[in-house]
Amino acid sequence: MIAIVLSILSGATIVLSRQVNGYFTKYTSASTSTFMNYFTGLISSIIVFIFYGISLTPHINVAKLTASPIILFGGSLSIINVFLLNILVSRIPPVALTLTTFTTQIISGMIFDYAFYGIFSPNKCIGICIVIAGLIISQMPATRSVYRSLTPGKSK
Amino acid sequence: MEILLATICGMTVSLMNILNGKLSAVTGTFLSLVVIHLTGLLAVILVLMVRHEKLTIKSGIPILAYSGGVIGVLTTLFSVVSVSKVGAASLTALSLGGQMAVSFILEHYGLLGAKQQRISLQKIIGLCVVIVGIGVMFA
C-alpha cells in the first residue's frame, strides 16, 4: 500500500519539479537549468544521507556491484531522456510526444518487469491497455488535430 | 525517426527506474540517491563539455527556482522505494495518475506558472479510466 501511495506521489513531484524547472529556465538556459537540477539534487541527497541515511545504509555487497556495474549508471541514463526530449519537443506535437513516450514507457516497463523481476500477468496487459485508453481520452481534442497534422493529405 | 526517438525516451525511463531500484537494494535507499544524482550530474557535465556550453546564471533568481532539483530527489526516492514492490509498469501507471491529478489542479487554478485551463469532464473521465486501468493491473 505504501508503495502504491509513493508511486502516485512520484507523479505529483514530477509535475511540480517540471513546473519549477520551467520557471528557472526563464532566467537562464535549458542546459544550465538541467545542470542546476542535478546539482541541487545531489546536494540535497548528500544532506539527507548524512543526517538520515548513514545509519540506514546496509553493509554494501561489493560483489553485487562488480557483477552488475550498470546499476550504478541509472542516473546518467536520465540525461539521454533530457537530451532527446529537448530535440523532440520542437519536432513532435506535445500530445503525440506524451502519448508515445508514455506508451513505450509502460510497455517496456512490463517487459523489464518480466526480465528483471519475473513479474507478468494477463491482468497487467489488460490494465495497461485501459490506462493508455484513459490517457488518450483525456487528451482527445488535441489528439484529433495531431492526427490531422500527421496525415496532411487526408485533412479537410 | 522522431517516433523512434520518442520510443527510446520511454524505454530509457523504465530502464532507469529498474536500475535505480536495483542499486537501492544493494546500497540502501539514501546512498543510492547520492549515487544516482552524482552519475546524472557527471553525465550533464560531460554533455556540456562536449557541446562547449557554459553555465549562465544571472543574479536575482528567486530561491524557489532552485527547488526543482530538491523536488526531483523526492521523485527519485519514491520511485526507488516502490519500483521493486510494484514493478516498473505499475509505477508508471500510478505515477501517471498522480501526474494527471496534479496537472489538472495546477491548470485549473493557474498555479506555479501553469496556463490556466479549467478542468473538463473529458479530463475527469480520462483520469477515471486510468484509475480503472490501474485497478485492473493490481487485480
mmCIF file of N, CA and C in Angstrom, chain B residues 2-135:
data_model
loop_
_atom_site.group_PDB
_atom_site.id
_atom_site.type_symbol
_atom_site.label_atom_id
_atom_site.label_comp_id
_atom_site.label_asym_id
_atom_site.label_seq_id
_atom_site.Cartn_x
_atom_site.Cartn_y
_atom_site.Cartn_z
ATOM 1 N N GLU B 2 11.438 10.592 -35.512
ATOM 2 C CA GLU B 2 11.048 11.210 -34.240
ATOM 3 C C GLU B 2 10.317 10.222 -33.357
ATOM 4 N N ILE B 3 9.467 9.392 -33.974
ATOM 5 C CA ILE B 3 8.738 8.392 -33.185
ATOM 6 C C ILE B 3 9.729 7.401 -32.565
ATOM 7 N N LEU B 4 10.763 7.030 -33.310
ATOM 8 C CA LEU B 4 11.788 6.124 -32.771
ATOM 9 C C LEU B 4 12.475 6.758 -31.568
ATOM 10 N N LEU B 5 12.822 8.039 -31.680
ATOM 11 C CA LEU B 5 13.483 8.728 -30.570
ATOM 12 C C LEU B 5 12.559 8.826 -29.363
ATOM 13 N N ALA B 6 11.271 9.080 -29.617
ATOM 14 C CA ALA B 6 10.302 9.152 -28.515
ATOM 15 C C ALA B 6 10.176 7.784 -27.841
ATOM 16 N N THR B 7 10.243 6.742 -28.645
ATOM 17 C CA THR B 7 10.206 5.374 -28.112
ATOM 18 C C THR B 7 11.399 5.128 -27.204
ATOM 19 N N ILE B 8 12.568 5.568 -27.648
ATOM 20 C CA ILE B 8 13.781 5.402 -26.836
ATOM 21 C C ILE B 8 13.639 6.156 -25.523
ATOM 22 N N CYS B 9 13.017 7.338 -25.571
ATOM 23 C CA CYS B 9 12.765 8.125 -24.355
ATOM 24 C C CYS B 9 12.005 7.308 -23.331
ATOM 25 N N GLY B 10 10.902 6.731 -23.773
ATOM 26 C CA GLY B 10 10.066 5.955 -22.863
ATOM 27 C C GLY B 10 10.795 4.758 -22.297
ATOM 28 N N MET B 11 11.524 4.046 -23.169
ATOM 29 C CA MET B 11 12.259 2.855 -22.704
ATOM 30 C C MET B 11 13.341 3.245 -21.717
ATOM 31 N N THR B 12 13.980 4.371 -21.952
ATOM 32 C CA THR B 12 15.061 4.832 -21.069
ATOM 33 C C THR B 12 14.547 5.060 -19.659
ATOM 34 N N VAL B 13 13.362 5.681 -19.540
ATOM 35 C CA VAL B 13 12.821 5.971 -18.210
ATOM 36 C C VAL B 13 12.520 4.673 -17.462
ATOM 37 N N SER B 14 11.917 3.716 -18.139
ATOM 38 C CA SER B 14 11.619 2.439 -17.488
ATOM 39 C C SER B 14 12.891 1.734 -17.046
ATOM 40 N N LEU B 15 13.876 1.700 -17.910
ATOM 41 C CA LEU B 15 15.138 1.035 -17.576
ATOM 42 C C LEU B 15 15.818 1.744 -16.415
ATOM 43 N N MET B 16 15.751 3.067 -16.433
ATOM 44 C CA MET B 16 16.342 3.863 -15.361
ATOM 45 C C MET B 16 15.703 3.519 -14.023
ATOM 46 N N ASN B 17 14.363 3.403 -13.995
ATOM 47 C CA ASN B 17 13.665 3.054 -12.759
ATOM 48 C C ASN B 17 14.106 1.691 -12.240
ATOM 49 N N ILE B 18 14.229 0.738 -13.157
ATOM 50 C CA ILE B 18 14.645 -0.614 -12.769
ATOM 51 C C ILE B 18 16.060 -0.591 -12.187
ATOM 52 N N LEU B 19 16.985 0.055 -12.890
ATOM 53 C CA LEU B 19 18.380 0.083 -12.436
ATOM 54 C C LEU B 19 18.506 0.809 -11.096
ATOM 55 N N ASN B 20 17.786 1.910 -10.944
ATOM 56 C CA ASN B 20 17.840 2.660 -9.686
ATOM 57 C C ASN B 20 17.283 1.831 -8.531
ATOM 58 N N GLY B 21 16.231 1.070 -8.817
ATOM 59 C CA GLY B 21 15.674 0.203 -7.795
ATOM 60 C C GLY B 21 16.664 -0.873 -7.376
ATOM 61 N N LYS B 22 17.353 -1.438 -8.341
ATOM 62 C CA LYS B 22 18.346 -2.490 -8.029
ATOM 63 C C LYS B 22 19.541 -1.901 -7.263
ATOM 64 N N LEU B 23 19.927 -0.694 -7.615
ATOM 65 C CA LEU B 23 21.017 -0.029 -6.898
ATOM 66 C C LEU B 23 20.612 0.205 -5.451
ATOM 67 N N SER B 24 19.379 0.636 -5.259
ATOM 68 C CA SER B 24 18.866 0.891 -3.919
ATOM 69 C C SER B 24 18.888 -0.377 -3.067
ATOM 70 N N ALA B 25 18.607 -1.518 -3.687
ATOM 71 C CA ALA B 25 18.613 -2.781 -2.958
ATOM 72 C C ALA B 25 20.021 -3.145 -2.473
ATOM 73 N N VAL B 26 21.035 -2.704 -3.206
ATOM 74 C CA VAL B 26 22.422 -3.056 -2.852
ATOM 75 C C VAL B 26 23.029 -2.047 -1.876
ATOM 76 N N THR B 27 22.795 -0.764 -2.111
ATOM 77 C CA THR B 27 23.472 0.276 -1.319
ATOM 78 C C THR B 27 22.592 0.908 -0.253
ATOM 79 N N GLY B 28 21.308 0.561 -0.248
ATOM 80 C CA GLY B 28 20.401 1.284 0.639
ATOM 81 C C GLY B 28 19.812 2.480 -0.100
ATOM 82 N N THR B 29 18.630 2.913 0.327
ATOM 83 C CA THR B 29 17.888 3.948 -0.403
ATOM 84 C C THR B 29 18.642 5.263 -0.472
ATOM 85 N N PHE B 30 19.131 5.738 0.680
ATOM 86 C CA PHE B 30 19.661 7.107 0.726
ATOM 87 C C PHE B 30 21.014 7.229 0.028
ATOM 88 N N LEU B 31 21.847 6.215 0.126
ATOM 89 C CA LEU B 31 23.118 6.261 -0.599
ATOM 90 C C LEU B 31 22.870 6.155 -2.096
ATOM 91 N N SER B 32 21.833 5.390 -2.477
ATOM 92 C CA SER B 32 21.525 5.260 -3.907
ATOM 93 C C SER B 32 21.112 6.610 -4.491
ATOM 94 N N LEU B 33 20.414 7.430 -3.694
ATOM 95 C CA LEU B 33 20.025 8.772 -4.181
ATOM 96 C C LEU B 33 21.270 9.591 -4.508
ATOM 97 N N VAL B 34 22.286 9.493 -3.651
ATOM 98 C CA VAL B 34 23.526 10.233 -3.889
ATOM 99 C C VAL B 34 24.191 9.745 -5.175
ATOM 100 N N VAL B 35 24.293 8.426 -5.316
ATOM 101 C CA VAL B 35 24.946 7.856 -6.497
ATOM 102 C C VAL B 35 24.190 8.235 -7.762
ATOM 103 N N ILE B 36 22.858 8.144 -7.711
ATOM 104 C CA ILE B 36 22.032 8.461 -8.888
ATOM 105 C C ILE B 36 22.249 9.909 -9.327
ATOM 106 N N HIS B 37 22.214 10.818 -8.361
ATOM 107 C CA HIS B 37 22.370 12.224 -8.730
ATOM 108 C C HIS B 37 23.809 12.546 -9.110
ATOM 109 N N LEU B 38 24.771 11.852 -8.525
ATOM 110 C CA LEU B 38 26.172 12.087 -8.877
ATOM 111 C C LEU B 38 26.441 11.655 -10.311
ATOM 112 N N THR B 39 25.990 10.445 -10.668
ATOM 113 C CA THR B 39 26.202 9.979 -12.046
ATOM 114 C C THR B 39 25.420 10.837 -13.034
ATOM 115 N N GLY B 40 24.252 11.288 -12.646
ATOM 116 C CA GLY B 40 23.484 12.181 -13.514
ATOM 117 C C GLY B 40 24.211 13.490 -13.734
ATOM 118 N N LEU B 41 24.749 14.060 -12.645
ATOM 119 C CA LEU B 41 25.467 15.326 -12.753
ATOM 120 C C LEU B 41 26.723 15.167 -13.606
ATOM 121 N N LEU B 42 27.448 14.080 -13.417
ATOM 122 C CA LEU B 42 28.655 13.838 -14.226
ATOM 123 C C LEU B 42 28.299 13.712 -15.708
ATOM 124 N N ALA B 43 27.166 13.070 -16.000
ATOM 125 C CA ALA B 43 26.732 12.934 -17.394
ATOM 126 C C ALA B 43 26.391 14.314 -17.976
ATOM 127 N N VAL B 44 25.739 15.161 -17.186
ATOM 128 C CA VAL B 44 25.401 16.510 -17.648
ATOM 129 C C VAL B 44 26.675 17.306 -17.932
ATOM 130 N N ILE B 45 27.633 17.216 -17.010
ATOM 131 C CA ILE B 45 28.900 17.938 -17.194
ATOM 132 C C ILE B 45 29.597 17.465 -18.469
ATOM 133 N N LEU B 46 29.564 16.153 -18.696
ATOM 134 C CA LEU B 46 30.189 15.605 -19.901
ATOM 135 C C LEU B 46 29.535 16.169 -21.158
ATOM 136 N N VAL B 47 28.206 16.221 -21.162
ATOM 137 C CA VAL B 47 27.481 16.743 -22.318
ATOM 138 C C VAL B 47 27.806 18.225 -22.533
ATOM 139 N N LEU B 48 27.844 18.982 -21.450
ATOM 140 C CA LEU B 48 28.164 20.413 -21.553
ATOM 141 C C LEU B 48 29.570 20.614 -22.122
ATOM 142 N N MET B 49 30.510 19.773 -21.688
ATOM 143 C CA MET B 49 31.878 19.895 -22.184
ATOM 144 C C MET B 49 31.954 19.548 -23.667
ATOM 145 N N VAL B 50 31.248 18.471 -24.056
ATOM 146 C CA VAL B 50 31.280 18.049 -25.459
ATOM 147 C C VAL B 50 30.664 19.121 -26.358
ATOM 148 N N ARG B 51 29.598 19.752 -25.860
ATOM 149 C CA ARG B 51 28.911 20.763 -26.663
ATOM 150 C C ARG B 51 29.492 22.159 -26.455
ATOM 151 N N HIS B 52 30.558 22.242 -25.654
ATOM 152 C CA HIS B 52 31.215 23.531 -25.381
ATOM 153 C C HIS B 52 30.222 24.581 -24.887
ATOM 154 N N GLU B 53 29.323 24.148 -24.018
ATOM 155 C CA GLU B 53 28.346 25.087 -23.476
ATOM 156 C C GLU B 53 28.805 25.573 -22.115
ATOM 157 N N LYS B 54 28.456 26.812 -21.791
ATOM 158 C CA LYS B 54 28.826 27.356 -20.494
ATOM 159 C C LYS B 54 27.558 27.553 -19.673
ATOM 160 N N LEU B 55 27.754 27.544 -18.363
ATOM 161 C CA LEU B 55 26.638 27.818 -17.483
ATOM 162 C C LEU B 55 26.377 29.313 -17.454
ATOM 163 N N THR B 56 25.103 29.682 -17.522
ATOM 164 C CA THR B 56 24.745 31.103 -17.486
ATOM 165 C C THR B 56 23.779 31.313 -16.331
ATOM 166 N N ILE B 57 24.318 31.794 -15.223
ATOM 167 C CA ILE B 57 23.481 32.024 -14.048
ATOM 168 C C ILE B 57 23.436 33.515 -13.767
ATOM 169 N N LYS B 58 22.227 34.070 -13.874
ATOM 170 C CA LYS B 58 22.092 35.509 -13.636
ATOM 171 C C LYS B 58 21.784 35.755 -12.167
ATOM 172 N N SER B 59 21.983 36.967 -11.748
ATOM 173 C CA SER B 59 21.673 37.317 -10.366
ATOM 174 C C SER B 59 20.182 37.603 -10.241
ATOM 175 N N GLY B 60 19.719 37.565 -9.004
ATOM 176 C CA GLY B 60 18.317 37.904 -8.753
ATOM 177 C C GLY B 60 17.339 36.770 -9.024
ATOM 178 N N ILE B 61 17.845 35.555 -9.132
ATOM 179 C CA ILE B 61 16.942 34.416 -9.339
ATOM 180 C C ILE B 61 16.335 34.026 -7.997
ATOM 181 N N PRO B 62 15.002 33.904 -7.929
ATOM 182 C CA PRO B 62 14.371 33.526 -6.652
ATOM 183 C C PRO B 62 14.871 32.169 -6.163
ATOM 184 N N ILE B 63 14.977 32.032 -4.852
ATOM 185 C CA ILE B 63 15.446 30.773 -4.269
ATOM 186 C C ILE B 63 14.544 29.615 -4.690
ATOM 187 N N LEU B 64 13.244 29.900 -4.811
ATOM 188 C CA LEU B 64 12.286 28.854 -5.169
ATOM 189 C C LEU B 64 12.639 28.201 -6.497
ATOM 190 N N ALA B 65 13.259 28.972 -7.387
ATOM 191 C CA ALA B 65 13.605 28.439 -8.706
ATOM 192 C C ALA B 65 14.618 27.310 -8.620
ATOM 193 N N TYR B 66 15.360 27.256 -7.517
ATOM 194 C CA TYR B 66 16.373 26.203 -7.354
ATOM 195 C C TYR B 66 15.794 24.918 -6.760
ATOM 196 N N SER B 67 14.528 24.955 -6.392
ATOM 197 C CA SER B 67 13.968 23.825 -5.655
ATOM 198 C C SER B 67 13.553 22.666 -6.537
ATOM 199 N N GLY B 68 13.636 22.839 -7.868
ATOM 200 C CA GLY B 68 13.263 21.748 -8.768
ATOM 201 C C GLY B 68 14.071 20.491 -8.519
ATOM 202 N N GLY B 69 15.379 20.691 -8.291
ATOM 203 C CA GLY B 69 16.233 19.537 -8.033
ATOM 204 C C GLY B 69 15.903 18.863 -6.715
ATOM 205 N N VAL B 70 15.535 19.665 -5.725
ATOM 206 C CA VAL B 70 15.171 19.122 -4.413
ATOM 207 C C VAL B 70 13.901 18.281 -4.539
ATOM 208 N N ILE B 71 12.943 18.811 -5.283
ATOM 209 C CA ILE B 71 11.704 18.045 -5.513
ATOM 210 C C ILE B 71 12.017 16.786 -6.320
ATOM 211 N N GLY B 72 12.971 16.899 -7.222
ATOM 212 C CA GLY B 72 13.383 15.749 -8.025
ATOM 213 C C GLY B 72 13.953 14.628 -7.166
ATOM 214 N N VAL B 73 14.618 14.991 -6.068
ATOM 215 C CA VAL B 73 15.129 13.975 -5.134
ATOM 216 C C VAL B 73 13.967 13.168 -4.556
ATOM 217 N N LEU B 74 12.880 13.857 -4.258
ATOM 218 C CA LEU B 74 11.696 13.151 -3.751
ATOM 219 C C LEU B 74 11.158 12.183 -4.799
ATOM 220 N N THR B 75 11.112 12.633 -6.055
ATOM 221 C CA THR B 75 10.657 11.753 -7.139
ATOM 222 C C THR B 75 11.500 10.483 -7.196
ATOM 223 N N THR B 76 12.814 10.683 -7.167
ATOM 224 C CA THR B 76 13.726 9.536 -7.238
ATOM 225 C C THR B 76 13.539 8.643 -6.014
ATOM 226 N N LEU B 77 13.400 9.246 -4.840
ATOM 227 C CA LEU B 77 13.213 8.485 -3.603
ATOM 228 C C LEU B 77 11.959 7.620 -3.682
ATOM 229 N N PHE B 78 10.848 8.233 -4.078
ATOM 230 C CA PHE B 78 9.589 7.486 -4.161
ATOM 231 C C PHE B 78 9.703 6.359 -5.191
ATOM 232 N N SER B 79 10.377 6.638 -6.302
ATOM 233 C CA SER B 79 10.487 5.638 -7.371
ATOM 234 C C SER B 79 11.330 4.444 -6.934
ATOM 235 N N VAL B 80 12.508 4.708 -6.332
ATOM 236 C CA VAL B 80 13.394 3.582 -5.981
ATOM 237 C C VAL B 80 12.785 2.731 -4.873
ATOM 238 N N VAL B 81 12.015 3.363 -3.977
ATOM 239 C CA VAL B 81 11.387 2.597 -2.903
ATOM 240 C C VAL B 81 10.278 1.708 -3.437
ATOM 241 N N SER B 82 9.536 2.205 -4.414
ATOM 242 C CA SER B 82 8.340 1.478 -4.847
ATOM 243 C C SER B 82 8.559 0.540 -6.032
ATOM 244 N N VAL B 83 9.583 0.774 -6.855
ATOM 245 C CA VAL B 83 9.700 0.006 -8.106
ATOM 246 C C VAL B 83 9.901 -1.491 -7.853
ATOM 247 N N SER B 84 10.645 -1.841 -6.808
ATOM 248 C CA SER B 84 10.881 -3.267 -6.562
ATOM 249 C C SER B 84 9.636 -3.947 -5.992
ATOM 250 N N LYS B 85 8.714 -3.153 -5.474
ATOM 251 C CA LYS B 85 7.497 -3.733 -4.883
ATOM 252 C C LYS B 85 6.343 -3.801 -5.875
ATOM 253 N N VAL B 86 6.199 -2.800 -6.726
ATOM 254 C CA VAL B 86 5.063 -2.793 -7.656
ATOM 255 C C VAL B 86 5.487 -3.054 -9.098
ATOM 256 N N GLY B 87 6.776 -2.930 -9.405
ATOM 257 C CA GLY B 87 7.233 -3.117 -10.779
ATOM 258 C C GLY B 87 7.221 -1.812 -11.553
ATOM 259 N N ALA B 88 7.984 -1.781 -12.639
ATOM 260 C CA ALA B 88 8.139 -0.545 -13.419
ATOM 261 C C ALA B 88 6.846 -0.150 -14.125
ATOM 262 N N ALA B 89 6.109 -1.131 -14.636
ATOM 263 C CA ALA B 89 4.874 -0.815 -15.372
ATOM 264 C C ALA B 89 3.834 -0.203 -14.433
ATOM 265 N N SER B 90 3.642 -0.819 -13.259
ATOM 266 C CA SER B 90 2.661 -0.281 -12.303
ATOM 267 C C SER B 90 3.114 1.068 -11.767
ATOM 268 N N LEU B 91 4.423 1.216 -11.553
ATOM 269 C CA LEU B 91 4.951 2.514 -11.120
ATOM 270 C C LEU B 91 4.612 3.581 -12.147
ATOM 271 N N THR B 92 4.788 3.247 -13.421
ATOM 272 C CA THR B 92 4.490 4.197 -14.494
ATOM 273 C C THR B 92 3.020 4.577 -14.500
ATOM 274 N N ALA B 93 2.149 3.564 -14.361
ATOM 275 C CA ALA B 93 0.709 3.827 -14.390
ATOM 276 C C ALA B 93 0.275 4.665 -13.190
ATOM 277 N N LEU B 94 0.744 4.292 -12.002
ATOM 278 C CA LEU B 94 0.392 5.049 -10.792
ATOM 279 C C LEU B 94 0.947 6.466 -10.867
ATOM 280 N N SER B 95 2.164 6.580 -11.352
ATOM 281 C CA SER B 95 2.778 7.898 -11.499
ATOM 282 C C SER B 95 1.972 8.750 -12.466
ATOM 283 N N LEU B 96 1.480 8.120 -13.537
ATOM 284 C CA LEU B 96 0.654 8.853 -14.498
ATOM 285 C C LEU B 96 -0.586 9.405 -13.816
ATOM 286 N N GLY B 97 -1.225 8.573 -12.982
ATOM 287 C CA GLY B 97 -2.408 9.028 -12.251
ATOM 288 C C GLY B 97 -2.088 10.250 -11.397
ATOM 289 N N GLY B 98 -0.948 10.182 -10.699
ATOM 290 C CA GLY B 98 -0.528 11.318 -9.883
ATOM 291 C C GLY B 98 -0.231 12.545 -10.729
ATOM 292 N N GLN B 99 0.443 12.321 -11.863
ATOM 293 C CA GLN B 99 0.765 13.434 -12.761
ATOM 294 C C GLN B 99 -0.503 14.094 -13.287
ATOM 295 N N MET B 100 -1.444 13.278 -13.703
ATOM 296 C CA MET B 100 -2.685 13.832 -14.270
ATOM 297 C C MET B 100 -3.436 14.640 -13.217
ATOM 298 N N ALA B 101 -3.564 14.073 -12.018
ATOM 299 C CA ALA B 101 -4.327 14.754 -10.959
ATOM 300 C C ALA B 101 -3.697 16.109 -10.627
ATOM 301 N N VAL B 102 -2.382 16.114 -10.421
ATOM 302 C CA VAL B 102 -1.714 17.368 -10.049
ATOM 303 C C VAL B 102 -1.728 18.353 -11.205
ATOM 304 N N SER B 103 -1.535 17.860 -12.430
ATOM 305 C CA SER B 103 -1.565 18.747 -13.607
ATOM 306 C C SER B 103 -2.920 19.430 -13.740
ATOM 307 N N PHE B 104 -3.988 18.643 -13.547
ATOM 308 C CA PHE B 104 -5.329 19.214 -13.679
ATOM 309 C C PHE B 104 -5.545 20.307 -12.643
ATOM 310 N N ILE B 105 -5.073 20.082 -11.416
ATOM 311 C CA ILE B 105 -5.240 21.074 -10.350
ATOM 312 C C ILE B 105 -4.445 22.343 -10.672
ATOM 313 N N LEU B 106 -3.179 22.153 -11.073
ATOM 314 C CA LEU B 106 -2.342 23.320 -11.393
ATOM 315 C C LEU B 106 -2.940 24.125 -12.542
ATOM 316 N N GLU B 107 -3.452 23.415 -13.547
ATOM 317 C CA GLU B 107 -4.021 24.110 -14.720
ATOM 318 C C GLU B 107 -5.346 24.782 -14.365
ATOM 319 N N HIS B 108 -6.145 24.134 -13.554
ATOM 320 C CA HIS B 108 -7.463 24.679 -13.221
ATOM 321 C C HIS B 108 -7.336 26.005 -12.479
ATOM 322 N N TYR B 109 -6.316 26.073 -11.576
ATOM 323 C CA TYR B 109 -6.131 27.281 -10.784
ATOM 324 C C TYR B 109 -4.984 28.162 -11.297
ATOM 325 N N GLY B 110 -4.317 27.736 -12.358
ATOM 326 C CA GLY B 110 -3.220 28.546 -12.898
ATOM 327 C C GLY B 110 -2.061 28.694 -11.933
ATOM 328 N N LEU B 111 -1.730 27.640 -11.200
ATOM 329 C CA LEU B 111 -0.676 27.706 -10.181
ATOM 330 C C LEU B 111 0.695 27.441 -10.792
ATOM 331 N N LEU B 112 1.715 27.940 -10.116
ATOM 332 C CA LEU B 112 3.123 27.711 -10.486
ATOM 333 C C LEU B 112 3.410 28.002 -11.954
ATOM 334 N N GLY B 113 2.769 29.030 -12.477
ATOM 335 C CA GLY B 113 3.037 29.439 -13.850
ATOM 336 C C GLY B 113 2.331 28.636 -14.918
ATOM 337 N N ALA B 114 1.500 27.692 -14.504
ATOM 338 C CA ALA B 114 0.771 26.887 -15.487
ATOM 339 C C ALA B 114 -0.305 27.744 -16.163
ATOM 340 N N LYS B 115 -0.499 27.504 -17.447
ATOM 341 C CA LYS B 115 -1.526 28.229 -18.186
ATOM 342 C C LYS B 115 -2.889 27.789 -17.662
ATOM 343 N N GLN B 116 -3.705 28.760 -17.226
ATOM 344 C CA GLN B 116 -4.968 28.393 -16.608
ATOM 345 C C GLN B 116 -5.919 27.794 -17.646
ATOM 346 N N GLN B 117 -6.407 26.620 -17.287
ATOM 347 C CA GLN B 117 -7.311 25.890 -18.177
ATOM 348 C C GLN B 117 -8.265 25.112 -17.292
ATOM 349 N N ARG B 118 -9.540 25.479 -17.331
ATOM 350 C CA ARG B 118 -10.499 24.829 -16.462
ATOM 351 C C ARG B 118 -10.576 23.338 -16.776
ATOM 352 N N ILE B 119 -10.695 22.555 -15.720
ATOM 353 C CA ILE B 119 -10.754 21.104 -15.909
ATOM 354 C C ILE B 119 -12.051 20.738 -16.618
ATOM 355 N N SER B 120 -11.953 19.825 -17.575
ATOM 356 C CA SER B 120 -13.118 19.438 -18.357
ATOM 357 C C SER B 120 -13.611 18.068 -17.918
ATOM 358 N N LEU B 121 -14.851 17.769 -18.260
ATOM 359 C CA LEU B 121 -15.425 16.467 -17.947
ATOM 360 C C LEU B 121 -14.614 15.370 -18.628
ATOM 361 N N GLN B 122 -14.134 15.683 -19.821
ATOM 362 C CA GLN B 122 -13.346 14.699 -20.572
ATOM 363 C C GLN B 122 -12.085 14.310 -19.813
ATOM 364 N N LYS B 123 -11.423 15.295 -19.215
ATOM 365 C CA LYS B 123 -10.198 15.005 -18.464
ATOM 366 C C LYS B 123 -10.518 14.175 -17.229
ATOM 367 N N ILE B 124 -11.640 14.481 -16.596
ATOM 368 C CA ILE B 124 -12.036 13.713 -15.412
ATOM 369 C C ILE B 124 -12.327 12.271 -15.810
ATOM 370 N N ILE B 125 -13.038 12.103 -16.931
ATOM 371 C CA ILE B 125 -13.340 10.748 -17.414
ATOM 372 C C ILE B 125 -12.035 10.009 -17.736
ATOM 373 N N GLY B 126 -11.124 10.719 -18.403
ATOM 374 C CA GLY B 126 -9.833 10.116 -18.739
ATOM 375 C C GLY B 126 -9.102 9.643 -17.488
ATOM 376 N N LEU B 127 -9.092 10.479 -16.449
ATOM 377 C CA LEU B 127 -8.426 10.116 -15.198
ATOM 378 C C LEU B 127 -9.116 8.916 -14.549
ATOM 379 N N CYS B 128 -10.447 8.900 -14.593
ATOM 380 C CA CYS B 128 -11.198 7.775 -14.016
ATOM 381 C C CYS B 128 -10.870 6.478 -14.760
ATOM 382 N N VAL B 129 -10.762 6.550 -16.078
ATOM 383 C CA VAL B 129 -10.425 5.356 -16.854
ATOM 384 C C VAL B 129 -9.012 4.885 -16.490
ATOM 385 N N VAL B 130 -8.103 5.818 -16.306
ATOM 386 C CA VAL B 130 -6.740 5.461 -15.881
ATOM 387 C C VAL B 130 -6.783 4.746 -14.539
ATOM 388 N N ILE B 131 -7.586 5.257 -13.619
ATOM 389 C CA ILE B 131 -7.700 4.640 -12.284
ATOM 390 C C ILE B 131 -8.264 3.223 -12.402
ATOM 391 N N VAL B 132 -9.262 3.060 -13.276
ATOM 392 C CA VAL B 132 -9.821 1.717 -13.503
ATOM 393 C C VAL B 132 -8.734 0.792 -14.046
ATOM 394 N N GLY B 133 -7.963 1.302 -14.998
ATOM 395 C CA GLY B 133 -6.877 0.503 -15.569
ATOM 396 C C GLY B 133 -5.862 0.090 -14.514
ATOM 397 N N ILE B 134 -5.546 1.008 -13.615
ATOM 398 C CA ILE B 134 -4.605 0.691 -12.530
ATOM 399 C C ILE B 134 -5.190 -0.384 -11.634
ATOM 400 N N GLY B 135 -6.495 -0.278 -11.357
ATOM 401 C CA GLY B 135 -7.157 -1.289 -10.543
ATOM 402 C C GLY B 135 -7.077 -2.655 -11.192
#
